XYZ file of C-alpha atoms in Angstrom:
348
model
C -53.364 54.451 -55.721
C -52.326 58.167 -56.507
C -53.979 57.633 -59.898
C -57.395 56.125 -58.378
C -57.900 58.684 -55.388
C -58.349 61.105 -58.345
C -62.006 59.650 -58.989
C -65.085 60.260 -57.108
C -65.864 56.937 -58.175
C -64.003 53.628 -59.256
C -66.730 53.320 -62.488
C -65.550 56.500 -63.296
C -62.335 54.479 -64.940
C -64.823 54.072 -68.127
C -64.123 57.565 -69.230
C -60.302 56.180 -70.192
C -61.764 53.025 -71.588
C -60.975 53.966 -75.312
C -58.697 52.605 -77.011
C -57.732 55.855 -79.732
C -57.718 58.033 -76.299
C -55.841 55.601 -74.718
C -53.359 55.729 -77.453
C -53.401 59.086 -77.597
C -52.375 59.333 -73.733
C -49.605 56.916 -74.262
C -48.056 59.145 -76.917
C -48.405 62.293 -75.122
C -46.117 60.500 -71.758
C -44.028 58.815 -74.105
C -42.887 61.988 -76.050
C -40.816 62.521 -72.529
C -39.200 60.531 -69.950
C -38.171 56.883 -69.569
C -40.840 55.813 -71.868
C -39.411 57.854 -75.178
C -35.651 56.963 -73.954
C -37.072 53.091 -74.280
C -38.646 53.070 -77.359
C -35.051 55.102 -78.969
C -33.365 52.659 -77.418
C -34.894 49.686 -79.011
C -34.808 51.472 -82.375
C -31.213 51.396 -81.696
C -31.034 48.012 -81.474
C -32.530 47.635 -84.549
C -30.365 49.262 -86.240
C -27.125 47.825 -84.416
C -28.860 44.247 -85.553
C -28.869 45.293 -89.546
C -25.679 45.205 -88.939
C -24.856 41.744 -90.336
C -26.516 42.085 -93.374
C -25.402 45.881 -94.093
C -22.341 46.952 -91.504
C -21.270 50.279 -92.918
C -25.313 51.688 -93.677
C -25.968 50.190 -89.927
C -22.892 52.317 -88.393
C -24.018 55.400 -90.236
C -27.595 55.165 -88.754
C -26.908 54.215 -85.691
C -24.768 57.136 -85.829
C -27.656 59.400 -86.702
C -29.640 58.245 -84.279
C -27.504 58.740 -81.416
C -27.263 62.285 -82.538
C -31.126 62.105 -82.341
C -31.594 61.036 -78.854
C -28.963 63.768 -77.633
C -30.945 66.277 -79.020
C -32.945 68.302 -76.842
C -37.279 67.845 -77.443
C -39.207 70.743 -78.570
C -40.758 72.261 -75.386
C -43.723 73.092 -77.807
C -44.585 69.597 -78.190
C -42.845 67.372 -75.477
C -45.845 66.206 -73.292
C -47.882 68.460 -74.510
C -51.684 67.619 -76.558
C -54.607 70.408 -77.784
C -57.994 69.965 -77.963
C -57.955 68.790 -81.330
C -56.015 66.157 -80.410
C -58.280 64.717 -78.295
C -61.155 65.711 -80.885
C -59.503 63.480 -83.723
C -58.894 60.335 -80.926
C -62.963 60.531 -80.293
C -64.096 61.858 -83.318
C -66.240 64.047 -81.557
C -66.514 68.076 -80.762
C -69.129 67.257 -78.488
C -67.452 64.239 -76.676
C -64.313 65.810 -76.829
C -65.398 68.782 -74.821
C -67.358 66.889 -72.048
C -63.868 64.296 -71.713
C -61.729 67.400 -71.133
C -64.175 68.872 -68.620
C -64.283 65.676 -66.386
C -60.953 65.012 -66.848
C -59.503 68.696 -65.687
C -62.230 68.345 -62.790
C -60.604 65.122 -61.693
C -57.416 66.724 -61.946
C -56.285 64.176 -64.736
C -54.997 66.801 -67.036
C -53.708 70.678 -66.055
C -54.746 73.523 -68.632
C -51.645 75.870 -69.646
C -50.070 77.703 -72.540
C -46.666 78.221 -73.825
C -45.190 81.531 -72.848
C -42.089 83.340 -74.832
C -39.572 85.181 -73.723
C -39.530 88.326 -75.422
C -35.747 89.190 -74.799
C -33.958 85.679 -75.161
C -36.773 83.643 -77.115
C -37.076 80.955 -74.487
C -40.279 79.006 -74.804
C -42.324 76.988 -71.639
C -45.386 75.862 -70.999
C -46.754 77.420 -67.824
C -50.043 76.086 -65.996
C -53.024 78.648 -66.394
C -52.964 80.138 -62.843
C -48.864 80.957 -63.585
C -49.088 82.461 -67.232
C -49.404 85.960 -65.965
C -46.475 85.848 -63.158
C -43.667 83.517 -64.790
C -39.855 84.613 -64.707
C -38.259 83.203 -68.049
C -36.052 79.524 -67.583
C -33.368 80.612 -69.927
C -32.435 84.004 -68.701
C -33.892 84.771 -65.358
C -35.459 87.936 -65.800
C -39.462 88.720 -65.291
C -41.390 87.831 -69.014
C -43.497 91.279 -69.317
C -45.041 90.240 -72.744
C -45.580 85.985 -72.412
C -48.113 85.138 -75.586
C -49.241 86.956 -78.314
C -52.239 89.861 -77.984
C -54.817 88.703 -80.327
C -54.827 85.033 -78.904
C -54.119 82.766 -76.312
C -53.879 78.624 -77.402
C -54.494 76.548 -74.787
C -52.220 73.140 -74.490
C -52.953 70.134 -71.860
C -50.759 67.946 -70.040
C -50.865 64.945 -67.646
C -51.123 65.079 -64.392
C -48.307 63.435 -62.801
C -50.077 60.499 -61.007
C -51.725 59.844 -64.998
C -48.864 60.042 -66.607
C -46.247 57.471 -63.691
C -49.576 55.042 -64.536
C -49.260 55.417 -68.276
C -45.420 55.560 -67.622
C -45.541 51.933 -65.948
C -48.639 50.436 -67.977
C -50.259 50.548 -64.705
C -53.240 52.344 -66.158
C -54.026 48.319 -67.258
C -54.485 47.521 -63.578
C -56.683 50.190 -62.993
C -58.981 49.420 -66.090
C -59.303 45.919 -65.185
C -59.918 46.953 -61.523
C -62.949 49.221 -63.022
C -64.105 46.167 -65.139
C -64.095 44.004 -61.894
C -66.213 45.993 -59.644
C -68.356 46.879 -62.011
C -68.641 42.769 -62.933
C -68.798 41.644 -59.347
C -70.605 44.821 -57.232
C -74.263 44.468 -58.502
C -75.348 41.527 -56.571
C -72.862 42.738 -53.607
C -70.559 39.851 -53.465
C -67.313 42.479 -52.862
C -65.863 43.759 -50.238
C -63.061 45.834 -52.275
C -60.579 45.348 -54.721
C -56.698 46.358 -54.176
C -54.299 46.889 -56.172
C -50.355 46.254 -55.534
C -50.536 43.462 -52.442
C -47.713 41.788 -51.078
C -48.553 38.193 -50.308
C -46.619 36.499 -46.963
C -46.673 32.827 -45.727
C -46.733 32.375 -41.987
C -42.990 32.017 -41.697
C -43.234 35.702 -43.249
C -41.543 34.957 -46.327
C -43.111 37.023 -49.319
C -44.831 34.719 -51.703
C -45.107 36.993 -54.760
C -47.591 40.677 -55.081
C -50.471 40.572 -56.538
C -51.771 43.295 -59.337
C -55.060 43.952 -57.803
C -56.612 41.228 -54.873
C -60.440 41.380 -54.815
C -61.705 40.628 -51.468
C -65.281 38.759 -51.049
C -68.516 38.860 -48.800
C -67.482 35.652 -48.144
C -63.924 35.836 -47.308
C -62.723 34.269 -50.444
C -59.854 36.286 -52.655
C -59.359 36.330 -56.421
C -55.810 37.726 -57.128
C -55.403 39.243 -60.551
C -51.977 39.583 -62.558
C -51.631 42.400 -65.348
C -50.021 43.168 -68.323
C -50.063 45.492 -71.174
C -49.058 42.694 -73.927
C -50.399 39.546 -73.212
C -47.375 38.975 -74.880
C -45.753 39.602 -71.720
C -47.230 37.000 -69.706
C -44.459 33.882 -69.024
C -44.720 30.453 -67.189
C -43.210 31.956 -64.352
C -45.912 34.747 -64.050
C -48.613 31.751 -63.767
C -46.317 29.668 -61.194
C -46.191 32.645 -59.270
C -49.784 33.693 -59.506
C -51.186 29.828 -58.246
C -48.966 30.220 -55.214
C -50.381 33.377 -54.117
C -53.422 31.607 -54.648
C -52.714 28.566 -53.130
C -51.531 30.862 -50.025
C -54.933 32.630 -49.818
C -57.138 29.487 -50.632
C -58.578 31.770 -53.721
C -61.597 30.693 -55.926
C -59.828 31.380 -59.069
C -57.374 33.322 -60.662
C -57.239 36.194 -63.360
C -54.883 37.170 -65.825
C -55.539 40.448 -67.483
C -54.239 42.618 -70.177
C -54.803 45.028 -73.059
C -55.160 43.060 -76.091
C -58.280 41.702 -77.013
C -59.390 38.000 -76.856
C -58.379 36.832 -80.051
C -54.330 38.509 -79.815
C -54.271 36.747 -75.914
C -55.768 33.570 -75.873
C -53.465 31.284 -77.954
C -50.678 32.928 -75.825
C -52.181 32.730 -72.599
C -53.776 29.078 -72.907
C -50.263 27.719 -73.886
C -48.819 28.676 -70.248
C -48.773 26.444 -67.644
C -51.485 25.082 -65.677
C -51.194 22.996 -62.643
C -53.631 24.822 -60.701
C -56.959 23.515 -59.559
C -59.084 26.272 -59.484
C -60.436 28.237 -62.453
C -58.406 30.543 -64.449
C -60.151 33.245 -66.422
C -58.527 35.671 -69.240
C -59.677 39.321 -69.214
C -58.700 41.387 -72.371
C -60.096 44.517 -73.553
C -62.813 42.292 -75.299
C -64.355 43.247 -71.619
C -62.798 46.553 -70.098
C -63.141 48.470 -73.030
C -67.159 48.472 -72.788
C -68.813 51.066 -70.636
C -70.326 48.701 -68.474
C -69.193 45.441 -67.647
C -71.567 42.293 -68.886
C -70.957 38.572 -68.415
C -69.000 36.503 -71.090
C -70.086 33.273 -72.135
C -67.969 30.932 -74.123
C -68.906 28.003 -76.262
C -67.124 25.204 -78.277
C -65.471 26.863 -81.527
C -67.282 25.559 -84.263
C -70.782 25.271 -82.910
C -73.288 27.561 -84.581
C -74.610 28.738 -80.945
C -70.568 29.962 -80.420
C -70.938 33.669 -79.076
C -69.592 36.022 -76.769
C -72.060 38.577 -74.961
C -69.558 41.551 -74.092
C -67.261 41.296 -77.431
C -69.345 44.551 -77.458
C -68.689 44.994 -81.457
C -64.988 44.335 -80.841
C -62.195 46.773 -79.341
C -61.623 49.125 -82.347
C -64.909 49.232 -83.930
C -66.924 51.809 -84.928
C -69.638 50.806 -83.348
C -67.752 50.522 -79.576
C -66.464 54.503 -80.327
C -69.829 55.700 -80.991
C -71.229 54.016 -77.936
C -68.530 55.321 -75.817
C -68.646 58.864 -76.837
C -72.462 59.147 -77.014
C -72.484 57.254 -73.137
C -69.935 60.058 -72.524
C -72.393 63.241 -73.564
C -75.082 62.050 -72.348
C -74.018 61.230 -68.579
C -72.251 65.027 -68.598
C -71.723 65.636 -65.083
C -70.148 68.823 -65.396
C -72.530 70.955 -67.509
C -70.626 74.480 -67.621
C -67.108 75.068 -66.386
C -65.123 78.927 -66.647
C -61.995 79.649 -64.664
C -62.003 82.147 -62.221
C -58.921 84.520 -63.000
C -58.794 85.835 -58.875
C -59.546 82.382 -56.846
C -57.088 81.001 -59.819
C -59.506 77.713 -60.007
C -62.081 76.173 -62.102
C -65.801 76.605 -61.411
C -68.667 74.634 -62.242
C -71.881 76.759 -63.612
């Protein structure tokens, strides 16, 4: 919810729908936090379960990489990304530019530079409207002299309600939610879709949450469960999802994650299913594209087989170029500058 009141818009989601910025995102909240302690922590137990082949090599590295983890991370780079950064993940100056204009107007990313203590060496990264008045972390004392004279490099990080829904993977649930309104809204069958809702029988006993609940002209619900990894998904996610639906009387069901078709369906169609009512499987096949279009799936093997909204497929080139061309040409923002005095950002 913190995450979504950012947007002027739910369709505005389709500005994260890519996956090499996506990626890039994920690294930039990983490189701090719970996220980077879980990913050391499972290369710890790979190296705790080489030990049966190779005990003595397995001590020695898991050794090392204890020794790793209590090390502290480079405040240059923890959480931290540059333009470029964003200019390699789009492949595009242009793009590039007009993402990192919306996105510090929405207040998805804060603008700062790393200042250096002249008399201890300390090193932070300040936001831009507290370069110029910063006392120094490591010793205390005012920082007269924070950057270098000749030039000032600008580095970016998350905003926090960005970075807890990259943090929990619920960045999934609000791609999926974008993909569903946009799906559903043009012949004004919703009412709204919401995301995190507890379900309770009439004895008040809570039958399960639901991802995201899309509520209907008609009064009829479709709950939606999420997951990064379809991977993820288990018997007892379904079971739980059919009686939240069987408690709202729903038309269907959705499970949703960030694969694409081909990774999730031979998972997902081997779960259970008892339920009555449609189930349908949305992957990034369908949130990745710009604008939601309807899917249509035919027997494997006929020769009319096809699937309007593959969209080229998740990782093409031809889905990048689409997405960063859509992206210049429906510029907003036109010309931003930061006023030094009012210590905000101005549109031109």
């Amino acid at each position: 919810m913190a995450l979504l009141s950012l947007f002027q818009d739910i369709r505005e989601v389709r500005w994260l729908a890519h996956r090499p910025l996506l990626d890039l995102l994920y690294r930039t909240a990983a490189s701090s936090g719970m996220t980077w302690f879980k990913h050391r922590a499972t290369e710890l137990a790979k190296v705790a379960a080489a030990a049966q082949t190779d005990p003595a090599n397995a001590c020695d590295e898991f050794l090392t990489a204890i020794n790793s983890i209590s090390v502290s991370l480079d405040p240059e780079s923890s959480g931290l990304f540059s333009f470029s950064d964003v200019r390699q993940a789009l492949g595009s100056t242009d793009a590039a530019r007009v993402w990192m204009r919306w996105a510090e107007a929405r207040r998805l990313i804060v603008r700062g530079a790393m200042i250096t203590c002249g008399r201890c060496m300390a090193k932070t990264w300040r936001p831009l409207a507290d370069v110029t008045e910063s006392a120094c972390p490591g010793c205390g004392r005012a920082i007269d002299h924070p950057f270098d004279t000749s030039s000032l490099s600008f580095r970016f990080r998350l905003s926090e309600p960005l970075r807890r829904a990259i943090e929990n993977d619920s960045i999934y649930h609000v791609l999926i939610i974008r993909y569903l309104v946009d799906f559903t809204a043009r012949e004004d069958w919703l009412v709204g879709a919401h995301p995190g809702v507890d379900i309770y029988d009439s004895a008040d006993n809570q039958v399960g949450e639901a991802d995201v609940l899309l509520l209907f002209t008609d009064a009829t619900t479709l709950p939606v469960e999420v997951k990064r990894h379809s991977s993820a998904f288990k018997t007892s996610d379904v079971t739980r999802l059919e009686c939240i639906a069987d408690q709202l009387s729903a038309v269907g069901t959705v499970l949703g994650c960030g694969d694409d078709h081909a990774a999730a369906a031979a998972h997902i169609d081997s779960l259970a299913r008892d339920e009555p009512r449609p189930r349908r499987l949305i992957t990034s096949d369908q949130w990745l594209a710009p604008h939601a279009r309807p899917v249509i799936d035919r027997p494997v093997g006929d020769e009319s087989y096809w699937r309007a909204g593959d969209n080229d497929g998740s990782t093409s080139d031809a889905l990048d170029r689409r997405f960063t061309s859509d992206l210049i040409a429906s510029d907003p923002l036109h010309q931003m500058s930061y006023d030094p005095v009012a210590k905000q950002l101005k549109l031109e």
